[in-house]
mmCIF file of C-alpha atoms and ligand atoms in Angstrom:
data_model
loop_
_atom_site.group_PDB
_atom_site.id
_atom_site.type_symbol
_atom_site.label_atom_id
_atom_site.label_comp_id
_atom_site.label_asym_id
_atom_site.label_seq_id
_atom_site.Cartn_x
_atom_site.Cartn_y
_atom_site.Cartn_z
ATOM 1 C CA MET H 210 3.757 23.195 10.288
ATOM 2 C CA ASN H 211 6.532 22.814 12.921
ATOM 3 C CA THR H 212 9.575 20.745 11.710
ATOM 4 C CA SER H 213 12.120 22.126 14.174
ATOM 5 C CA THR H 214 12.221 21.306 17.824
ATOM 6 C CA PRO H 215 13.218 19.163 19.559
ATOM 7 C CA ARG H 216 15.334 16.992 17.294
ATOM 8 C CA PRO H 217 13.105 14.486 15.684
ATOM 9 C CA LYS H 218 13.883 10.756 15.915
ATOM 10 C CA ILE H 219 13.376 8.928 12.624
ATOM 11 C CA LEU H 220 13.910 5.352 11.836
ATOM 12 C CA ILE H 221 14.775 4.357 8.091
ATOM 13 C CA ILE H 222 13.821 1.019 7.276
ATOM 14 C CA TYR H 223 15.746 0.203 4.036
ATOM 15 C CA THR H 224 14.154 -2.877 2.308
ATOM 16 C CA GLY H 225 15.729 -2.372 -1.239
ATOM 17 C CA GLY H 226 14.253 -1.057 -4.543
ATOM 18 C CA THR H 227 15.821 1.134 -7.293
ATOM 19 C CA ILE H 228 16.562 3.838 -4.973
ATOM 20 C CA GLY H 229 19.519 1.882 -3.527
ATOM 21 C CA MET H 230 20.545 0.010 -6.686
ATOM 22 C CA ILE H 231 23.769 0.215 -8.489
ATOM 23 C CA GLU H 232 24.732 -1.225 -11.960
ATOM 24 C CA ASN H 233 26.436 -4.488 -12.090
ATOM 25 C CA PRO H 234 29.631 -3.850 -14.103
ATOM 26 C CA VAL H 235 29.287 -7.374 -15.903
ATOM 27 C CA THR H 236 25.615 -7.719 -16.745
ATOM 28 C CA HIS H 237 24.636 -3.813 -16.598
ATOM 29 C CA ALA H 238 21.591 -5.054 -14.718
ATOM 30 C CA LEU H 239 20.474 -3.104 -11.399
ATOM 31 C CA GLN H 240 21.257 -4.710 -8.246
ATOM 32 C CA PRO H 241 20.396 -3.871 -4.555
ATOM 33 C CA PHE H 242 23.224 -2.235 -2.733
ATOM 34 C CA ASP H 243 23.487 -1.606 1.129
ATOM 35 C CA PHE H 244 22.492 1.335 3.057
ATOM 36 C CA SER H 245 25.724 3.099 3.704
ATOM 37 C CA HIS H 246 26.132 3.188 -0.196
ATOM 38 C CA LEU H 247 22.639 4.746 -0.265
ATOM 39 C CA ILE H 248 23.323 7.286 2.388
ATOM 40 C CA ASP H 249 26.858 8.277 1.165
ATOM 41 C CA ASN H 250 24.921 9.496 -2.004
ATOM 42 C CA VAL H 251 22.764 11.830 -0.095
ATOM 43 C CA PRO H 252 25.050 13.987 2.098
ATOM 44 C CA LYS H 253 22.270 16.602 2.731
ATOM 45 C CA VAL H 254 20.648 14.005 4.984
ATOM 46 C CA LYS H 255 23.325 15.014 7.565
ATOM 47 C CA LYS H 256 22.163 18.719 7.205
ATOM 48 C CA LEU H 257 18.724 17.815 8.707
ATOM 49 C CA ALA H 258 18.915 18.480 12.437
ATOM 50 C CA TYR H 259 17.327 15.068 13.098
ATOM 51 C CA ASP H 260 18.548 11.915 14.852
ATOM 52 C CA ILE H 261 18.194 9.145 12.305
ATOM 53 C CA ASP H 262 18.916 5.526 12.782
ATOM 54 C CA HIS H 263 18.237 2.684 10.120
ATOM 55 C CA ILE H 264 17.635 -0.934 9.752
ATOM 56 C CA GLN H 265 18.041 -2.878 6.566
ATOM 57 C CA PHE H 266 16.965 -5.969 4.744
ATOM 58 C CA ASP H 267 19.859 -8.331 4.526
ATOM 59 C CA PRO H 268 20.045 -8.509 1.562
ATOM 60 C CA PRO H 269 18.073 -5.599 0.220
ATOM 61 C CA ILE H 270 15.499 -6.711 -2.293
ATOM 62 C CA ASP H 271 13.643 -5.832 -5.536
ATOM 63 C CA SER H 272 10.279 -5.084 -4.365
ATOM 64 C CA SER H 273 9.018 -7.701 -6.991
ATOM 65 C CA ASN H 274 10.265 -10.191 -4.530
ATOM 66 C CA MET H 275 8.243 -8.816 -1.424
ATOM 67 C CA ASN H 276 6.001 -11.113 0.153
ATOM 68 C CA PRO H 277 3.707 -11.346 3.431
ATOM 69 C CA GLN H 278 6.692 -12.408 5.387
ATOM 70 C CA HIS H 279 8.580 -9.182 4.610
ATOM 71 C CA TRP H 280 5.501 -6.938 5.354
ATOM 72 C CA ALA H 281 5.611 -8.690 8.601
ATOM 73 C CA GLN H 282 9.335 -7.805 9.033
ATOM 74 C CA ILE H 283 8.717 -4.184 8.409
ATOM 75 C CA ALA H 284 5.613 -4.010 10.863
ATOM 76 C CA GLN H 285 7.551 -5.911 13.327
ATOM 77 C CA ALA H 286 10.348 -3.371 13.182
ATOM 78 C CA ILE H 287 8.091 -0.528 13.575
ATOM 79 C CA GLU H 288 6.270 -2.153 16.636
ATOM 80 C CA ASP H 289 9.752 -2.839 18.146
ATOM 81 C CA HIS H 290 10.916 0.822 17.776
ATOM 82 C CA TYR H 291 7.465 2.702 18.093
ATOM 83 C CA ASP H 292 8.135 4.219 21.261
ATOM 84 C CA ALA H 293 11.799 5.352 20.612
ATOM 85 C CA PHE H 294 11.062 7.050 17.352
ATOM 86 C CA ASP H 295 8.832 9.839 16.187
ATOM 87 C CA GLY H 296 8.356 8.646 12.654
ATOM 88 C CA PHE H 297 9.501 5.903 10.176
ATOM 89 C CA VAL H 298 10.546 5.986 6.582
ATOM 90 C CA VAL H 299 10.501 2.878 4.604
ATOM 91 C CA LEU H 300 12.531 2.702 1.605
ATOM 92 C CA HIS H 301 10.920 0.424 -1.086
ATOM 93 C CA GLY H 302 10.924 -0.439 -4.509
ATOM 94 C CA THR H 303 8.082 1.059 -6.483
ATOM 95 C CA ASP H 304 6.694 -1.894 -8.114
ATOM 96 C CA THR H 305 4.800 -3.302 -5.059
ATOM 97 C CA MET H 306 5.095 -0.334 -3.033
ATOM 98 C CA ALA H 307 1.178 0.156 -2.977
ATOM 99 C CA PHE H 308 0.664 -3.492 -1.795
ATOM 100 C CA THR H 309 3.192 -2.878 0.953
ATOM 101 C CA ALA H 310 1.510 0.291 2.099
ATOM 102 C CA SER H 311 -1.924 -1.312 1.915
ATOM 103 C CA ALA H 312 -0.693 -4.166 3.928
ATOM 104 C CA LEU H 313 0.974 -2.092 6.449
ATOM 105 C CA SER H 314 -2.153 0.140 6.830
ATOM 106 C CA PHE H 315 -4.083 -2.910 7.981
ATOM 107 C CA MET H 316 -1.269 -4.485 10.066
ATOM 108 C CA LEU H 317 -0.563 -1.270 12.068
ATOM 109 C CA GLU H 318 -4.010 -0.935 14.006
ATOM 110 C CA ASN H 319 -4.325 2.370 16.168
ATOM 111 C CA LEU H 320 -1.140 3.950 14.445
ATOM 112 C CA HIS H 321 -0.554 7.445 15.603
ATOM 113 C CA LYS H 322 2.896 8.058 13.931
ATOM 114 C CA PRO H 323 4.043 8.759 10.596
ATOM 115 C CA VAL H 324 5.025 5.725 8.184
ATOM 116 C CA ILE H 325 6.263 7.274 5.021
ATOM 117 C CA ILE H 326 7.100 4.853 2.248
ATOM 118 C CA THR H 327 9.212 6.200 -0.633
ATOM 119 C CA GLY H 328 11.633 4.953 -3.381
ATOM 120 C CA SER H 329 12.621 6.272 -6.579
ATOM 121 C CA GLN H 330 12.556 5.803 -10.362
ATOM 122 C CA LEU H 331 16.270 6.193 -10.757
ATOM 123 C CA PRO H 332 18.919 4.923 -8.473
ATOM 124 C CA ILE H 333 20.412 7.412 -6.003
ATOM 125 C CA GLY H 334 23.796 7.519 -7.285
ATOM 126 C CA GLU H 335 22.445 8.724 -10.920
ATOM 127 C CA VAL H 336 23.078 12.119 -11.618
ATOM 128 C CA ARG H 337 19.361 12.841 -12.399
ATOM 129 C CA THR H 338 18.161 10.894 -9.506
ATOM 130 C CA ASP H 339 14.777 11.409 -8.122
ATOM 131 C CA GLY H 340 15.766 9.367 -4.940
ATOM 132 C CA GLU H 341 17.598 12.077 -3.118
ATOM 133 C CA GLU H 342 14.701 14.430 -3.178
ATOM 134 C CA ASN H 343 12.148 11.758 -2.273
ATOM 135 C CA LEU H 344 14.190 10.605 0.605
ATOM 136 C CA ILE H 345 14.741 14.262 2.100
ATOM 137 C CA THR H 346 11.135 15.018 1.706
ATOM 138 C CA ALA H 347 10.074 11.776 3.297
ATOM 139 C CA LEU H 348 12.116 12.468 6.179
ATOM 140 C CA GLN H 349 10.849 16.026 6.691
ATOM 141 C CA VAL H 350 7.196 14.600 6.291
ATOM 142 C CA ALA H 351 8.068 11.919 9.027
ATOM 143 C CA ALA H 352 9.161 14.849 11.280
ATOM 144 C CA ALA H 353 6.384 17.286 10.654
ATOM 145 C CA THR H 354 4.216 18.130 13.641
ATOM 146 C CA ASP H 355 1.255 20.355 13.988
ATOM 147 C CA ALA H 356 0.962 23.190 16.501
ATOM 148 C CA GLN H 357 0.099 21.012 19.300
ATOM 149 C CA GLY H 358 3.306 18.944 18.622
ATOM 150 C CA GLU H 359 1.398 15.983 17.298
ATOM 151 C CA PRO H 360 2.621 14.215 14.204
ATOM 152 C CA MET H 361 1.038 15.740 11.088
ATOM 153 C CA VAL H 362 0.731 12.325 9.492
ATOM 154 C CA GLN H 363 -0.517 9.509 11.666
ATOM 155 C CA GLU H 364 -0.972 6.799 8.897
ATOM 156 C CA VAL H 365 0.972 4.803 6.275
ATOM 157 C CA ALA H 366 1.609 7.170 3.407
ATOM 158 C CA ILE H 367 3.457 7.099 0.063
ATOM 159 C CA LEU H 368 5.964 9.863 -0.570
ATOM 160 C CA PHE H 369 6.661 10.424 -4.505
ATOM 161 C CA GLU H 370 7.836 13.358 -6.264
ATOM 162 C CA ASN H 371 5.178 16.060 -5.833
ATOM 163 C CA TYR H 372 2.662 14.251 -3.637
ATOM 164 C CA LEU H 373 2.035 12.472 -0.314
ATOM 165 C CA TRP H 374 -0.769 9.819 -0.986
ATOM 166 C CA ARG H 375 -2.745 7.685 1.504
ATOM 167 C CA GLY H 376 -1.042 4.295 1.427
ATOM 168 C CA ASN H 377 -3.926 2.139 1.014
ATOM 169 C CA ARG H 378 -5.382 4.600 -1.679
ATOM 170 C CA SER H 379 -2.319 4.568 -4.048
ATOM 171 C CA THR H 380 -1.429 2.840 -7.219
ATOM 172 C CA LYS H 381 1.656 2.910 -9.253
ATOM 173 C CA MET H 382 0.535 4.586 -12.151
ATOM 174 C CA SER H 383 3.746 5.086 -14.403
ATOM 175 C CA ALA H 384 6.838 2.764 -15.015
ATOM 176 C CA ASP H 385 9.055 5.706 -15.844
ATOM 177 C CA ASN H 386 7.398 9.158 -14.715
ATOM 178 C CA PHE H 387 8.924 10.654 -11.651
ATOM 179 C CA ASN H 388 5.400 11.130 -10.299
ATOM 180 C CA ALA H 389 4.879 7.491 -10.532
ATOM 181 C CA PHE H 390 2.077 7.105 -7.839
ATOM 182 C CA SER H 391 -1.492 8.312 -7.776
ATOM 183 C CA SER H 392 -4.501 7.902 -5.661
ATOM 184 C CA ASN H 393 -7.371 7.887 -8.164
ATOM 185 C CA ASN H 394 -10.333 8.063 -5.629
ATOM 186 C CA TYR H 395 -8.941 10.121 -2.642
ATOM 187 C CA PRO H 396 -7.102 13.500 -2.668
ATOM 188 C CA GLU H 397 -3.481 13.904 -1.935
ATOM 189 C CA LEU H 398 -2.421 14.190 1.694
ATOM 190 C CA ALA H 399 0.126 16.822 0.866
ATOM 191 C CA ARG H 400 1.619 18.756 -2.227
ATOM 192 C CA ILE H 401 5.231 18.813 -2.511
ATOM 193 C CA GLY H 402 6.551 22.230 -4.036
ATOM 194 C CA LEU H 403 8.548 25.072 -2.670
ATOM 195 C CA ASP H 404 6.588 24.065 0.443
ATOM 196 C CA ILE H 405 5.155 20.775 1.877
ATOM 197 C CA THR H 406 1.331 21.759 1.938
ATOM 198 C CA PHE H 407 -0.624 19.319 3.947
ATOM 199 C CA GLU H 408 -4.285 18.902 3.220
ATOM 200 C CA ARG H 409 -5.518 18.556 6.924
ATOM 201 C CA LYS H 410 -9.026 17.290 5.900
ATOM 202 C CA ALA H 411 -7.656 14.614 3.969
ATOM 203 C CA LEU H 412 -5.233 13.223 6.685
ATOM 204 C CA TYR H 413 -6.345 10.127 8.628
ATOM 205 C CA ARG H 414 -7.003 10.261 12.371
ATOM 206 C CA SER H 415 -7.694 6.913 14.043
ATOM 207 C CA PRO H 416 -11.008 7.122 16.073
ATOM 208 C CA SER H 417 -9.263 5.193 18.852
ATOM 209 C CA ARG H 418 -6.781 6.289 21.371
ATOM 210 C CA ARG H 419 -5.738 2.857 22.022
ATOM 211 C CA PRO H 420 -2.047 1.655 21.796
ATOM 212 C CA LEU H 421 -0.604 0.265 18.549
ATOM 213 C CA LYS H 422 -1.718 -3.081 17.927
ATOM 214 C CA VAL H 423 0.253 -5.035 15.341
ATOM 215 C CA ARG H 424 -1.104 -8.104 13.538
ATOM 216 C CA THR H 425 1.102 -9.627 10.964
ATOM 217 C CA ALA H 426 -0.605 -12.778 9.942
ATOM 218 C CA MET H 427 -1.666 -12.853 6.498
ATOM 219 C CA ASP H 428 -3.422 -15.696 4.518
ATOM 220 C CA PRO H 429 -2.112 -15.959 1.183
ATOM 221 C CA HIS H 430 -5.254 -18.042 -0.138
ATOM 222 C CA VAL H 431 -6.427 -15.108 -2.221
ATOM 223 C CA MET H 432 -6.354 -14.105 -5.762
ATOM 224 C CA PHE H 433 -7.295 -11.749 -8.525
ATOM 225 C CA LEU H 434 -9.656 -12.659 -11.261
ATOM 226 C CA GLU H 435 -9.737 -10.206 -13.989
ATOM 227 C CA LEU H 436 -12.728 -10.541 -16.370
ATOM 228 C CA HIS H 437 -12.276 -10.043 -20.192
ATOM 229 C CA PRO H 438 -14.615 -10.499 -23.086
ATOM 230 C CA GLY H 439 -14.499 -13.852 -24.282
ATOM 231 C CA MET H 440 -13.569 -15.509 -21.064
ATOM 232 C CA THR H 441 -14.656 -19.162 -21.550
ATOM 233 C CA GLU H 442 -16.858 -21.108 -18.974
ATOM 234 C CA GLU H 443 -14.043 -23.644 -18.612
ATOM 235 C CA THR H 444 -11.429 -20.916 -17.753
ATOM 236 C CA LEU H 445 -13.712 -19.198 -15.335
ATOM 237 C CA ARG H 446 -14.579 -22.617 -13.569
ATOM 238 C CA HIS H 447 -10.970 -23.458 -13.382
ATOM 239 C CA LEU H 448 -9.995 -20.267 -11.895
ATOM 240 C CA LEU H 449 -12.945 -20.139 -9.378
ATOM 241 C CA SER H 450 -11.835 -23.656 -8.126
ATOM 242 C CA VAL H 451 -8.149 -23.295 -7.448
ATOM 243 C CA PRO H 452 -7.519 -25.335 -4.468
ATOM 244 C CA HIS H 453 -7.777 -23.625 -1.120
ATOM 245 C CA ILE H 454 -8.656 -20.184 -2.233
ATOM 246 C CA LYS H 455 -10.719 -18.351 0.422
ATOM 247 C CA GLY H 456 -10.926 -14.912 -1.151
ATOM 248 C CA ILE H 457 -11.232 -13.614 -4.820
ATOM 249 C CA VAL H 458 -10.723 -9.967 -5.900
ATOM 250 C CA LEU H 459 -13.049 -10.016 -9.095
ATOM 251 C CA LYS H 460 -12.000 -7.259 -11.457
ATOM 252 C CA THR H 461 -15.123 -6.139 -13.096
ATOM 253 C CA TYR H 462 -16.037 -3.785 -15.981
ATOM 254 C CA GLY H 463 -17.025 -0.138 -15.234
ATOM 255 C CA ALA H 464 -19.238 0.403 -12.189
ATOM 256 C CA GLY H 465 -18.825 -3.105 -11.251
ATOM 257 C CA ASN H 466 -20.376 -5.144 -14.164
ATOM 258 C CA ALA H 467 -20.041 -8.534 -15.579
ATOM 259 C CA PRO H 468 -21.764 -10.796 -17.897
ATOM 260 C CA THR H 469 -25.202 -11.789 -17.020
ATOM 261 C CA ASP H 470 -25.490 -15.197 -18.902
ATOM 262 C CA ALA H 471 -26.559 -18.020 -16.727
ATOM 263 C CA SER H 472 -23.596 -20.101 -16.690
ATOM 264 C CA PHE H 473 -21.372 -17.254 -15.488
ATOM 265 C CA THR H 474 -23.649 -16.247 -12.572
ATOM 266 C CA ARG H 475 -24.290 -20.011 -11.546
ATOM 267 C CA LEU H 476 -20.234 -20.542 -11.397
ATOM 268 C CA ILE H 477 -19.985 -17.227 -9.156
ATOM 269 C CA ARG H 478 -22.937 -18.331 -6.992
ATOM 270 C CA GLU H 479 -21.449 -21.761 -6.554
ATOM 271 C CA ALA H 480 -18.199 -20.351 -5.637
ATOM 272 C CA VAL H 481 -19.876 -18.187 -2.962
ATOM 273 C CA GLU H 482 -21.900 -21.077 -1.731
ATOM 274 C CA ARG H 483 -18.697 -23.055 -1.287
ATOM 275 C CA GLY H 484 -17.564 -20.149 1.359
ATOM 276 C CA VAL H 485 -15.374 -18.227 -1.180
ATOM 277 C CA VAL H 486 -15.519 -14.538 -0.518
ATOM 278 C CA ILE H 487 -15.645 -12.650 -3.832
ATOM 279 C CA LEU H 488 -15.095 -8.940 -3.993
ATOM 280 C CA ASN H 489 -16.343 -6.835 -6.692
ATOM 281 C CA VAL H 490 -13.554 -4.224 -7.859
ATOM 282 C CA THR H 491 -13.656 -2.192 -10.949
ATOM 283 C CA GLN H 492 -10.985 -2.458 -13.547
ATOM 284 C CA CYS H 493 -11.167 1.425 -14.046
ATOM 285 C CA VAL H 494 -8.679 3.461 -12.383
ATOM 286 C CA ASN H 495 -11.042 5.907 -11.154
ATOM 287 C CA GLY H 496 -14.509 5.603 -9.597
ATOM 288 C CA GLY H 497 -15.950 2.511 -8.066
ATOM 289 C CA VAL H 498 -18.681 -0.237 -7.950
ATOM 290 C CA HIS H 499 -22.236 0.720 -8.005
ATOM 291 C CA THR H 500 -23.920 -2.409 -8.453
ATOM 292 C CA THR H 501 -27.454 -1.237 -8.542
ATOM 293 C CA LEU H 502 -26.813 0.908 -11.631
ATOM 294 C CA TYR H 503 -27.129 -1.856 -14.338
ATOM 295 C CA GLU H 504 -28.614 -5.391 -14.332
ATOM 296 C CA THR H 505 -24.950 -6.642 -15.195
ATOM 297 C CA GLY H 506 -23.922 -5.420 -11.760
ATOM 298 C CA ASN H 507 -27.037 -6.469 -10.033
ATOM 299 C CA SER H 508 -26.700 -10.026 -10.858
ATOM 300 C CA LEU H 509 -23.185 -10.264 -9.152
ATOM 301 C CA ALA H 510 -24.763 -8.792 -6.034
ATOM 302 C CA ALA H 511 -27.702 -11.234 -6.036
ATOM 303 C CA ALA H 512 -25.081 -14.123 -6.438
ATOM 304 C CA GLY H 513 -23.499 -12.948 -3.047
ATOM 305 C CA VAL H 514 -20.683 -11.066 -4.390
ATOM 306 C CA VAL H 515 -19.609 -8.233 -2.109
ATOM 307 C CA SER H 516 -19.032 -4.661 -3.322
ATOM 308 C CA GLY H 517 -15.593 -3.199 -3.213
ATOM 309 C CA HIS H 518 -16.904 0.242 -3.697
ATOM 310 C CA ASP H 519 -14.029 2.557 -4.705
ATOM 311 C CA ILE H 520 -11.290 0.364 -2.995
ATOM 312 C CA THR H 521 -7.928 -0.081 -4.876
ATOM 313 C CA SER H 522 -6.951 -3.685 -6.150
ATOM 314 C CA GLU H 523 -3.840 -3.449 -3.845
ATOM 315 C CA ALA H 524 -5.986 -2.532 -0.714
ATOM 316 C CA ALA H 525 -8.598 -5.226 -1.577
ATOM 317 C CA ILE H 526 -6.333 -8.170 -1.832
ATOM 318 C CA THR H 527 -4.180 -7.229 1.150
ATOM 319 C CA LYS H 528 -7.377 -6.594 3.199
ATOM 320 C CA LEU H 529 -8.654 -10.152 2.361
ATOM 321 C CA MET H 530 -5.237 -11.289 3.279
ATOM 322 C CA TYR H 531 -5.268 -9.585 6.533
ATOM 323 C CA LEU H 532 -9.079 -10.573 7.650
ATOM 324 C CA PHE H 533 -8.362 -14.252 6.627
ATOM 325 C CA GLY H 534 -4.991 -14.034 8.501
ATOM 326 C CA MET H 535 -7.019 -13.223 11.538
ATOM 327 C CA GLY H 536 -8.704 -16.557 11.340
ATOM 328 C CA LEU H 537 -12.180 -15.079 10.762
ATOM 329 C CA PRO H 538 -14.870 -17.042 9.019
ATOM 330 C CA ALA H 539 -16.033 -16.175 5.742
ATOM 331 C CA GLU H 540 -19.146 -14.406 6.682
ATOM 332 C CA THR H 541 -17.319 -12.190 9.240
ATOM 333 C CA VAL H 542 -14.709 -11.385 6.347
ATOM 334 C CA LYS H 543 -17.537 -10.340 4.073
ATOM 335 C CA LYS H 544 -18.811 -8.097 6.780
ATOM 336 C CA TYR H 545 -15.509 -6.509 7.261
ATOM 337 C CA MET H 546 -14.884 -6.296 3.563
ATOM 338 C CA GLY H 547 -17.916 -3.796 3.625
ATOM 339 C CA CYS H 548 -16.675 -1.826 6.347
ATOM 340 C CA ASP H 549 -13.747 1.030 6.239
ATOM 341 C CA LEU H 550 -10.921 -0.156 8.605
ATOM 342 C CA CYS H 551 -8.304 2.388 8.123
ATOM 343 C CA GLY H 552 -9.323 4.972 5.379
ATOM 344 C CA GLU H 553 -9.150 2.446 2.314
ATOM 345 C CA VAL H 554 -12.693 2.950 1.031
ATOM 346 C CA THR H 555 -15.528 5.393 0.754
ATOM 347 C CA LEU H 556 -18.726 3.950 1.721
HETATM 348 N N1 LIG V 101 12.030 -3.249 -9.613
HETATM 349 C C1 LIG V 101 12.068 -1.901 -8.667
HETATM 350 C C2 LIG V 101 11.506 -2.498 -7.488
HETATM 351 O O1 LIG V 101 10.373 -2.503 -7.368
HETATM 352 C C3 LIG V 101 11.485 -0.926 -9.190
HETATM 353 C C4 LIG V 101 11.731 0.348 -8.260
HETATM 354 O O2 LIG V 101 12.018 0.346 -7.425
HETATM 355 O O3 LIG V 101 11.391 1.495 -8.857
HETATM 356 O O4 LIG V 101 12.315 -2.872 -6.357
#
């Protein structure tokens, strides 16, 4: 790894989240604060021999308030500054970080530079904060190059505590652990210990050398439908007929299994026939959908439900938004849901 010459140029995009929050003296609730406050708390940033610039959301937001317009804002900022910087660090709340990472991975087609998303569990002003370390390491990862001087990371990734994860393979696993993220179906891209050790085989390399192509349109007419034992026919019918819904991530049991009773299968088939794209994604945190394993999975496939294989829920829902956002018809969306676009799924 070569992190020295010449001075890497990194753009920090500060969107908000706990990392930059401070306590409201009256209500004691955490609220977002501006970038200068954040950086004042990490004087070590100035010790890095990098040229760092920043832009920030105005106002910075808690990531529970993130929406597709915000993703577009981040993607647009990266496109606008793509040639001028070697890498990008996005400071973001942890709550919806995996959704943003997944959305950006689809929006930034032919990405060849690092987009490293990080945040923290404790605000950067707190004595025991994890924010300082996460920010410094994210900057170092964004600046890292290989022996040929190419960026080591050429994809959207989440840096958190001891690991660098592929963004569209990540899930927030803990509300209070410093190692808050995990990628349950894909190895880490790097381990952060005394050194930053990259797993070269795990790093994504786009098969295309074409220039960055940014597509920010996202269609919000998608939803999750999580099965549970005892879900009534009435509930299922109601959920499947939400007006204007084009895509549903059906969160099934185990290896992609669902009830086999006739009314369940009929309601699913009718929705598919109406043109709704239904993707089968397991509720399990590890492993994927194997619809031929049990009759209970087979019946979904027979009803026209597409297998999500080992995709995360976050990547599945944002991929549907992205593909419908391109204005593609349902049949084409179905076809692409079965393809690997940028390392989000193992086929
Ligand atoms: N609620 C915060 C957010 O997602 C939590 C965090 O940053 O960890 O913005």
